[in-house]
CSV table of C-alpha atoms in Angstrom, one decimal:
chain,number,residue,atom,x,y,z
A,63,MET,CA,22.6,9.1,8.4
A,64,ALA,CA,21.2,5.8,9.6
A,65,LYS,CA,22.2,2.1,9.0
A,66,LEU,CA,18.7,0.7,7.7
A,67,ALA,CA,17.2,-2.4,6.3
A,68,PHE,CA,14.3,-2.6,3.9
A,69,LEU,CA,12.5,-5.7,3.3
A,70,GLY,CA,10.3,-6.3,0.4
A,71,LEU,CA,11.0,-4.7,-3.1
A,72,GLY,CA,7.6,-4.7,-4.9
A,73,VAL,CA,6.3,-2.0,-6.7
A,74,MET,CA,5.9,0.3,-3.8
A,75,GLY,CA,9.2,-1.1,-1.8
A,76,TYR,CA,11.7,-0.7,-4.7
A,77,PRO,CA,11.4,3.1,-4.9
A,78,MET,CA,10.9,3.7,-1.3
A,79,ALA,CA,14.1,2.2,-0.6
A,80,GLY,CA,15.7,3.9,-3.5
A,81,HIS,CA,14.8,7.1,-1.7
A,82,LEU,CA,16.3,6.3,1.6
A,83,GLN,CA,19.7,5.5,-0.1
A,84,ALA,CA,19.4,8.4,-2.1
A,85,ALA,CA,18.9,10.6,1.1
A,86,GLY,CA,22.2,9.3,2.3
A,87,HIS,CA,21.2,6.3,4.5
A,88,ASP,CA,23.1,3.2,4.4
A,89,VAL,CA,20.6,0.7,3.2
A,90,THR,CA,20.8,-3.2,3.0
A,91,VAL,CA,17.9,-4.9,1.1
A,92,TYR,CA,16.1,-8.3,1.2
A,93,ASN,CA,13.5,-9.4,-1.3
A,94,ARG,CA,12.2,-13.2,-1.6
A,95,THR,CA,13.5,-13.2,-5.1
A,96,THR,CA,17.1,-12.0,-4.9
A,97,ALA,CA,17.4,-11.1,-8.6
A,98,LYS,CA,15.2,-8.2,-7.5
A,99,ALA,CA,17.4,-7.4,-4.8
A,100,GLU,CA,20.6,-7.5,-7.1
A,101,LYS,CA,18.9,-5.3,-9.6
A,102,TRP,CA,18.1,-2.7,-6.7
A,103,VAL,CA,21.8,-2.6,-5.7
A,104,GLY,CA,23.1,-2.6,-9.0
A,105,GLN,CA,20.7,0.9,-9.6
A,106,HIS,CA,21.1,2.4,-6.1
A,107,GLY,CA,24.1,1.0,-4.3
A,108,GLY,CA,23.9,-0.3,-0.8
A,109,ALA,CA,23.9,-4.1,-0.1
A,110,LEU,CA,21.4,-7.1,-0.1
A,111,ARG,CA,21.3,-10.0,2.2
A,112,VAL,CA,19.4,-13.4,1.4
A,113,THR,CA,17.4,-13.6,4.7
A,114,PRO,CA,15.5,-10.8,6.6
A,115,ARG,CA,17.4,-11.6,9.6
A,116,GLU,CA,21.0,-10.8,7.8
A,117,ALA,CA,19.5,-7.8,6.5
A,118,ALA,CA,18.5,-6.6,9.9
A,119,GLU,CA,21.5,-7.1,11.7
A,120,GLY,CA,23.1,-4.0,12.9
A,121,ALA,CA,20.3,-1.8,11.4
A,122,SER,CA,18.7,1.0,13.9
A,123,MET,CA,15.6,0.6,11.8
A,124,VAL,CA,14.0,-2.1,9.5
A,125,MET,CA,11.3,-1.2,7.2
A,126,SER,CA,9.2,-3.6,5.4
A,127,CYS,CA,6.7,-3.7,2.6
A,128,VAL,CA,5.4,-7.0,1.7
A,129,GLY,CA,2.1,-8.8,0.7
A,130,ASN,CA,-0.3,-9.6,3.7
A,131,ASP,CA,-0.5,-10.7,7.0
A,132,ASP,CA,1.2,-14.1,6.5
A,133,ASP,CA,4.0,-12.7,4.7
A,134,LEU,CA,4.6,-10.2,7.4
A,135,ARG,CA,4.5,-12.8,9.9
A,136,ALA,CA,7.3,-14.8,8.2
A,137,VAL,CA,9.5,-12.0,7.6
A,138,CYS,CA,9.4,-11.1,11.2
A,139,LEU,CA,9.0,-14.1,13.1
A,140,GLU,CA,10.6,-17.1,11.2
A,141,ASP,CA,14.0,-18.4,12.2
A,142,ASP,CA,15.7,-16.1,9.9
A,143,GLY,CA,13.0,-13.5,10.3
A,144,ALA,CA,13.9,-9.8,11.0
A,145,PHE,CA,13.4,-9.8,15.1
A,146,ALA,CA,15.9,-12.5,15.1
A,147,GLY,CA,18.5,-10.3,13.9
A,148,MET,CA,17.4,-7.0,15.5
A,149,ALA,CA,19.2,-5.4,18.5
A,150,GLU,CA,17.2,-4.1,21.6
A,151,GLY,CA,16.3,-0.6,21.0
A,152,SER,CA,16.0,-0.7,17.4
A,153,ILE,CA,12.8,0.1,15.4
A,154,PHE,CA,10.6,-2.1,13.2
A,155,VAL,CA,8.4,0.0,10.6
A,156,ASP,CA,5.8,-1.9,8.7
A,157,HIS,CA,4.5,-0.1,5.4
A,158,THR,CA,2.5,-3.3,4.4
A,159,THR,CA,-1.3,-2.9,4.4
A,160,VAL,CA,-2.3,-5.8,7.0
A,161,SER,CA,-4.9,-6.2,9.6
A,162,ALA,CA,-4.6,-4.1,12.8
A,163,ALA,CA,-4.8,-7.7,14.7
A,164,VAL,CA,-1.5,-8.9,13.2
A,165,THR,CA,0.0,-5.6,13.8
A,166,ARG,CA,-0.8,-5.7,17.4
A,167,GLU,CA,0.5,-9.2,17.4
A,168,LEU,CA,3.9,-8.4,16.2
A,169,HIS,CA,4.1,-5.2,18.1
A,170,ASP,CA,3.7,-7.2,21.2
A,171,VAL,CA,6.3,-9.9,20.2
A,172,ALA,CA,8.6,-6.9,19.3
A,173,ALA,CA,8.2,-5.5,22.5
A,174,SER,CA,9.0,-8.4,24.5
A,175,LYS,CA,12.4,-8.4,22.6
A,176,GLY,CA,12.9,-4.7,23.4
A,177,ILE,CA,12.2,-3.7,19.7
A,178,ALA,CA,9.8,-0.7,19.1
A,179,PHE,CA,7.1,-1.6,16.2
A,180,VAL,CA,5.4,1.1,14.1
A,181,ASP,CA,2.7,0.4,11.9
A,182,ALA,CA,3.0,2.8,8.7
A,183,PRO,CA,0.7,1.9,5.8
A,184,VAL,CA,0.9,4.1,2.7
A,185,SER,CA,-1.4,5.8,0.1
A,186,GLY,CA,-0.5,7.2,-3.0
A,187,GLY,CA,0.2,4.3,-5.1
A,188,GLN,CA,3.2,3.5,-7.4
A,189,ALA,CA,3.6,6.9,-8.7
A,190,GLY,CA,3.4,8.2,-5.2
A,191,ALA,CA,6.2,5.9,-4.1
A,192,GLU,CA,8.4,6.8,-7.1
A,193,ASN,CA,8.1,10.3,-6.5
A,194,GLY,CA,8.4,10.3,-2.7
A,195,GLN,CA,4.9,12.0,-2.5
A,196,LEU,CA,3.2,9.2,-0.2
A,197,SER,CA,0.8,9.7,2.5
A,198,VAL,CA,2.1,7.7,5.7
A,199,MET,CA,-0.4,6.8,8.3
A,200,CYS,CA,1.3,5.5,11.4
A,201,GLY,CA,0.5,3.8,14.6
A,202,GLY,CA,2.7,3.3,17.7
A,203,ALA,CA,4.4,4.8,20.9
A,204,GLN,CA,5.2,8.6,20.2
A,205,GLU,CA,9.0,8.4,20.8
A,206,SER,CA,9.1,5.5,18.1
A,207,TYR,CA,7.1,7.5,15.7
A,208,ASP,CA,9.3,10.4,16.1
A,209,ALA,CA,12.3,8.6,15.2
A,210,ALA,CA,10.6,6.8,12.5
A,211,GLU,CA,9.1,10.0,10.9
A,212,LYS,CA,12.5,11.5,10.2
A,213,VAL,CA,13.2,8.4,8.1
A,214,ILE,CA,9.9,8.1,6.6
A,215,ASP,CA,10.2,11.8,5.2
A,216,SER,CA,12.4,10.6,2.5
A,217,TYR,CA,9.4,9.4,0.4
A,218,ALA,CA,6.5,10.9,2.4
A,219,LYS,CA,4.6,14.1,1.6
A,220,LEU,CA,2.6,13.9,4.6
A,221,CYS,CA,3.3,11.4,7.7
A,222,ARG,CA,1.1,11.4,10.8
A,223,ARG,CA,0.7,9.5,14.1
A,224,LEU,CA,-2.9,8.5,14.7
A,225,GLY,CA,-2.7,6.6,17.8
A,226,ASP,CA,-1.5,3.5,19.3
A,227,SER,CA,-0.5,0.4,17.5
A,228,GLY,CA,-2.9,-0.6,14.9
A,229,ALA,CA,-4.0,2.8,14.3
A,230,GLY,CA,-2.1,3.4,11.1
A,231,GLN,CA,-3.9,0.2,9.8
A,232,MET,CA,-7.3,1.3,10.9
A,233,THR,CA,-6.6,4.7,9.0
A,234,LYS,CA,-5.5,2.7,5.9
A,235,MET,CA,-8.9,0.8,5.9
A,236,CYS,CA,-10.9,4.1,6.0
A,237,ASN,CA,-8.7,5.0,3.0
A,238,GLN,CA,-9.7,2.0,1.2
A,239,ILE,CA,-13.1,2.2,2.0
A,240,ALA,CA,-13.4,5.8,0.5
A,241,ILE,CA,-11.5,4.9,-2.6
A,242,ALA,CA,-13.8,1.9,-3.3
A,243,GLY,CA,-17.0,4.2,-3.6
A,244,LEU,CA,-15.2,7.0,-5.2
A,245,VAL,CA,-13.9,4.5,-8.0
A,246,GLN,CA,-17.5,2.9,-8.5
A,247,GLY,CA,-18.9,6.4,-8.6
A,248,LEU,CA,-16.4,7.6,-11.1
A,249,SER,CA,-16.9,4.5,-13.4
A,250,GLU,CA,-20.6,4.7,-13.3
A,251,ALA,CA,-20.3,8.2,-14.5
A,252,LEU,CA,-18.0,7.7,-17.3
A,253,HIS,CA,-20.2,4.7,-18.2
A,254,PHE,CA,-23.3,6.7,-18.3
A,255,ALA,CA,-21.5,9.4,-20.4
A,256,GLN,CA,-20.7,6.9,-23.0
A,257,LYS,CA,-24.2,5.4,-23.2
A,258,ALA,CA,-25.6,9.1,-23.5
A,259,GLY,CA,-23.3,9.6,-26.5
A,260,LEU,CA,-21.4,12.5,-24.6
A,261,ASP,CA,-17.6,13.1,-24.9
A,262,GLY,CA,-16.4,11.8,-21.6
A,263,ARG,CA,-13.2,14.1,-21.6
A,264,ALA,CA,-15.3,17.1,-21.8
A,265,VAL,CA,-17.6,15.9,-19.3
A,266,VAL,CA,-14.6,15.5,-16.9
A,267,GLU,CA,-13.3,18.8,-17.9
A,268,VAL,CA,-16.6,20.4,-16.6
A,269,ILE,CA,-17.6,18.2,-13.6
A,270,SER,CA,-14.0,17.8,-12.2
A,271,GLN,CA,-14.0,21.4,-11.4
A,272,GLY,CA,-16.9,21.3,-9.1
A,273,ALA,CA,-18.1,19.1,-6.1
A,274,ALA,CA,-17.6,15.8,-8.1
A,275,GLY,CA,-13.9,16.4,-8.5
A,276,SER,CA,-11.5,13.7,-6.7
A,277,TRP,CA,-8.1,12.5,-7.1
A,278,GLN,CA,-9.3,9.6,-8.7
A,279,MET,CA,-11.0,11.7,-11.3
A,280,SER,CA,-8.3,13.6,-12.0
A,281,ASN,CA,-5.7,11.0,-12.2
A,282,ARG,CA,-7.5,8.1,-13.7
A,283,TYR,CA,-10.2,9.5,-16.0
A,284,GLU,CA,-8.2,9.4,-19.2
A,285,THR,CA,-6.8,5.9,-18.8
A,286,MET,CA,-10.1,4.7,-18.2
A,287,LEU,CA,-11.4,6.4,-21.1
A,288,ASP,CA,-8.6,4.7,-23.2
A,289,ASP,CA,-9.2,1.3,-21.8
A,290,HIS,CA,-5.9,1.2,-20.1
A,291,PHE,CA,-5.8,-0.6,-16.7
A,292,ASP,CA,-2.3,-1.0,-15.8
A,293,HIS,CA,-1.7,2.0,-13.9
A,294,GLY,CA,-1.6,1.3,-10.2
A,295,PHE,CA,-2.8,-0.8,-7.4
A,296,ALA,CA,-4.2,-4.0,-8.5
A,297,VAL,CA,-7.7,-5.6,-8.1
A,298,ASP,CA,-6.4,-8.6,-6.4
A,299,TRP,CA,-4.6,-6.3,-3.6
A,300,MET,CA,-7.5,-4.1,-3.3
A,301,ARG,CA,-9.9,-7.3,-2.8
A,302,LYS,CA,-7.2,-8.3,0.0
A,303,ASP,CA,-7.4,-4.8,1.5
A,304,LEU,CA,-11.4,-4.8,1.6
A,305,GLY,CA,-11.4,-7.8,3.0
A,306,ILE,CA,-9.6,-6.8,6.2
A,307,CYS,CA,-12.1,-3.8,6.1
A,308,LEU,CA,-15.1,-5.9,6.0
A,309,SER,CA,-13.7,-8.5,8.6
A,310,THR,CA,-12.8,-5.7,11.1
A,311,ALA,CA,-16.2,-3.8,10.5
A,312,ASN,CA,-17.9,-7.3,11.6
A,313,GLU,CA,-15.8,-6.9,14.7
A,314,ASN,CA,-16.4,-3.4,15.6
A,315,GLY,CA,-19.8,-3.0,14.3
A,316,ALA,CA,-19.6,-0.7,11.6
A,317,SER,CA,-21.7,-0.6,8.5
A,318,LEU,CA,-20.0,-1.0,5.3
A,319,PRO,CA,-22.8,-1.7,2.8
A,320,VAL,CA,-21.1,0.3,-0.2
A,321,THR,CA,-17.8,-1.3,0.4
A,322,ALA,CA,-19.4,-5.0,0.5
A,323,LEU,CA,-21.2,-4.1,-2.7
A,324,VAL,CA,-17.9,-2.9,-4.6
A,325,ASP,CA,-15.9,-5.8,-3.2
A,326,GLN,CA,-18.3,-8.1,-5.1
A,327,PHE,CA,-18.1,-6.1,-8.3
A,328,TYR,CA,-14.2,-6.3,-7.7
A,329,LYS,CA,-14.8,-10.1,-7.6
A,330,ASP,CA,-16.5,-9.8,-11.1
A,331,VAL,CA,-13.7,-7.9,-12.4
A,332,GLN,CA,-11.5,-11.1,-11.2
A,333,LYS,CA,-13.8,-13.3,-13.2
A,334,LEU,CA,-13.2,-11.2,-16.1
A,335,GLY,CA,-9.6,-12.0,-15.9
A,336,GLY,CA,-8.7,-8.8,-14.5
A,337,GLY,CA,-7.1,-9.6,-11.2
A,338,ARG,CA,-3.9,-7.5,-12.1
A,339,TRP,CA,-5.9,-4.4,-13.7
A,340,ASP,CA,-5.7,-1.6,-11.6
A,341,THR,CA,-8.7,-0.6,-9.4
A,342,SER,CA,-10.2,1.6,-12.1
A,343,SER,CA,-11.3,-1.3,-14.2
A,344,LEU,CA,-14.5,-1.2,-12.4
A,345,LEU,CA,-15.5,0.6,-15.5
A,346,LYS,CA,-14.8,-2.6,-17.4
A,347,ARG,CA,-17.3,-4.6,-15.4
A,348,LEU,CA,-20.0,-2.1,-16.4
A,349,GLN,CA,-19.0,-2.0,-20.0
A,350,ALA,CA,-19.2,-6.0,-20.0
A,351,MET,CA,-22.8,-5.8,-18.8
A,352,GLY,CA,-23.9,-3.8,-21.6
């Protein structure tokens, strides 16, 4: 088993780090709010440190799951950042959803220090993290990926290398682009059913078994119909991710008209006070429109 560090104990990182400890690894955690790290240690064992650098010292692999590009830069590059504590030959695995640009930047900085860097964003939401059933999409050198995959398997149902540095983040963008359109379509279908006087549950029972079926439909329609929107990935974070997608599309020439439209719909949800609602709250926007 390996000596590991895990940086960032949010709704995803907290259970992911727990799976690593449960698998027999020696895990040291860091979280910006120390009380969260103390809670994790009390629940799972392991150890905590008050800086990323201290957490990373002596670890063969350091995993991160933080908020955005700036958070990742800080946790890696500041004087007390992880890179300052990592040894040559160690591996940094980033599970944060960030831009491919910052991924490649940090990959190059890490390489100059003899540290491997694997971008490994995840899909599957909080439930996937808690159940160890995440889909993990990776970019980086094959050798580094091969070493990381053995550890990532502790919380993954599927882990794949898609290419060199940044390929994992590009694949996560594809994931978010697909989800945005699916959730809007499901929201419109449920809204239409309500306006037509149909039983939404009966409608989904029928259409989910045909070509309209999707993970979003199977896992979110009931909470959507019950007006419960605290079951997963928040609108604020989705807008962050879609912003990355749209910015990257401007660079590579991809056309994302539906993604751009749904991003604005999520902006409307934020105006309704739903920034912390989950992404299925697009239905609330339609209901608010009458």
